[in-house]
Coordinates of C-alpha atoms in Angstrom, one line a residue:
M1 CA 104.2 111.1 105.6
F2 CA 103.9 107.3 106.3
V3 CA 103.1 106.7 110.0
L4 CA 103.1 103.2 111.6
I5 CA 101.3 102.8 114.8
V6 CA 101.6 99.6 116.8
G7 CA 98.9 99.0 119.3
C8 CA 95.3 99.9 118.6
G9 CA 93.8 100.8 122.0
R10 CA 92.4 104.1 122.9
V11 CA 95.7 105.8 122.5
G12 CA 97.0 104.1 119.3
S13 CA 93.6 104.4 117.6
A14 CA 93.2 108.2 118.5
V15 CA 96.7 109.0 117.2
A16 CA 96.1 106.9 114.1
M17 CA 92.6 108.7 113.3
K18 CA 94.2 112.2 114.0
M19 CA 97.1 111.4 111.7
L20 CA 94.8 110.1 109.0
S21 CA 92.6 113.1 109.1
E22 CA 95.6 115.4 108.7
G23 CA 96.3 113.7 105.5
H24 CA 99.0 111.3 106.4
E25 CA 99.3 107.7 105.2
V26 CA 98.5 105.6 108.3
S27 CA 99.0 101.9 109.1
V28 CA 98.1 100.3 112.2
L29 CA 99.4 96.9 113.7
D30 CA 97.7 95.0 116.5
E31 CA 97.5 91.4 117.5
D32 CA 93.7 91.5 118.0
P33 CA 91.7 91.6 114.8
E34 CA 88.8 93.0 116.6
A35 CA 90.9 96.2 117.6
I36 CA 90.0 97.7 114.3
A37 CA 86.7 98.6 115.8
Q38 CA 88.5 101.3 117.7
L39 CA 89.4 103.0 114.5
Q40 CA 85.8 103.2 113.5
K41 CA 84.3 104.6 116.6
G42 CA 82.3 107.7 116.1
T43 CA 82.3 107.5 112.4
E44 CA 80.2 105.5 109.8
Q45 CA 83.1 105.1 107.3
D46 CA 85.2 102.0 107.5
W47 CA 89.0 102.7 108.4
V48 CA 90.1 101.1 105.2
D49 CA 87.6 103.1 103.1
K50 CA 89.0 106.2 104.7
G51 CA 92.5 105.3 103.5
G52 CA 93.8 103.6 106.5
S53 CA 95.5 100.2 106.6
F54 CA 95.3 97.6 109.3
T55 CA 97.4 94.6 109.8
V56 CA 96.9 91.7 112.5
G57 CA 100.1 90.4 113.9
T58 CA 102.5 90.4 116.8
A59 CA 104.6 93.6 117.1
L60 CA 107.6 91.6 118.1
E61 CA 107.7 89.6 114.9
I62 CA 109.6 91.2 112.1
E63 CA 107.3 89.7 109.5
A64 CA 104.4 91.5 111.1
L65 CA 106.2 94.8 111.2
E66 CA 107.2 94.5 107.7
A67 CA 103.6 93.6 106.5
A68 CA 102.5 96.8 108.3
G69 CA 105.1 98.8 106.4
I70 CA 107.9 99.5 108.7
E71 CA 110.4 99.6 105.8
R72 CA 108.9 102.6 104.4
S73 CA 107.8 104.4 107.6
D74 CA 108.6 107.9 108.1
A75 CA 107.2 107.9 111.7
F76 CA 106.6 104.9 114.1
V77 CA 104.5 105.1 117.3
A78 CA 104.9 102.2 119.8
S79 CA 101.5 102.3 121.9
T80 CA 100.9 98.8 123.0
D81 CA 99.9 98.3 126.6
G82 CA 103.3 96.9 127.5
D83 CA 106.4 98.9 128.2
N84 CA 108.8 96.0 127.2
T85 CA 107.2 95.5 123.9
N86 CA 107.1 99.2 123.1
L87 CA 110.7 99.7 124.0
V88 CA 111.9 96.7 122.0
I89 CA 109.9 97.6 118.9
A90 CA 110.7 101.2 119.1
Q91 CA 114.6 100.2 119.0
I92 CA 113.9 97.9 116.1
A93 CA 112.4 100.7 114.3
K94 CA 115.1 103.1 115.0
R95 CA 118.1 100.9 114.8
R96 CA 117.2 98.3 112.2
Y97 CA 114.9 100.2 110.0
N98 CA 116.2 103.8 110.4
V99 CA 112.9 105.3 110.9
K100 CA 113.3 109.0 111.4
I101 CA 110.7 109.6 113.9
V102 CA 110.3 107.0 116.7
V103 CA 107.9 107.8 119.6
V104 CA 107.4 105.3 122.4
R105 CA 104.8 105.2 125.3
V106 CA 106.3 104.2 128.5
L107 CA 104.3 103.9 131.7
D108 CA 107.3 103.6 134.1
P109 CA 108.7 107.0 134.7
A110 CA 112.2 105.8 135.6
R111 CA 112.5 103.6 132.5
A112 CA 111.1 106.5 130.4
T113 CA 113.8 108.8 131.5
W114 CA 116.5 106.1 130.9
Y115 CA 115.4 105.3 127.5
E116 CA 115.1 109.0 126.6
Q117 CA 118.6 109.4 127.6
Q118 CA 119.5 106.5 125.2
G119 CA 118.0 108.6 122.4
L120 CA 114.4 107.4 122.1
T121 CA 111.6 109.9 122.2
T122 CA 109.4 108.8 125.1
V123 CA 105.9 109.9 126.2
C124 CA 105.1 108.8 129.8
P125 CA 101.5 109.2 130.7
T126 CA 102.3 108.3 134.4
K127 CA 104.8 111.2 134.7
I128 CA 102.4 113.6 133.1
A129 CA 99.7 112.6 135.4
I130 CA 101.9 112.9 138.4
E131 CA 102.9 116.4 137.5
M132 CA 99.4 117.4 136.7
L133 CA 98.0 116.1 140.0
E134 CA 100.8 117.8 141.9
D135 CA 100.1 121.2 140.3
A136 CA 96.4 120.8 141.0
V137 CA 97.3 120.3 144.7
H138 CA 99.5 123.2 144.8
E139 CA 97.0 125.3 143.1
A140 CA 94.2 124.2 145.3
V141 CA 96.1 125.1 148.6
G142 CA 97.6 128.3 147.0
A143 CA 101.3 127.2 147.2

């Protein structure tokens, strides 16, 4: 499976490394050329030598998405630090390029719910944290 991950921070790089270790072909797109360092943390081998690909470019530019391989992607992960960017590029992947699997990180729980209702697979770390914190409090007080 060919996986394109946009955003190479802690989340995107961790997903990329996991996908590559599972034998998938992985391409990462980030606007910061130094972000590739995230893909090499904890390993002595270079990301590209391990079989990964890294493209420097702005996710909202079609040329950058195409250079990173969106046209042949089986899966697309939008994991930049901006909800707006993630939501736009996820819709581009799904609607323009017909990528089968599109997953988008959305920090705003209300927006995540709305976009999920529109057919996007969303992951909302904020919502997950809220639920876990509420559960921890209830568990601590024995409720």
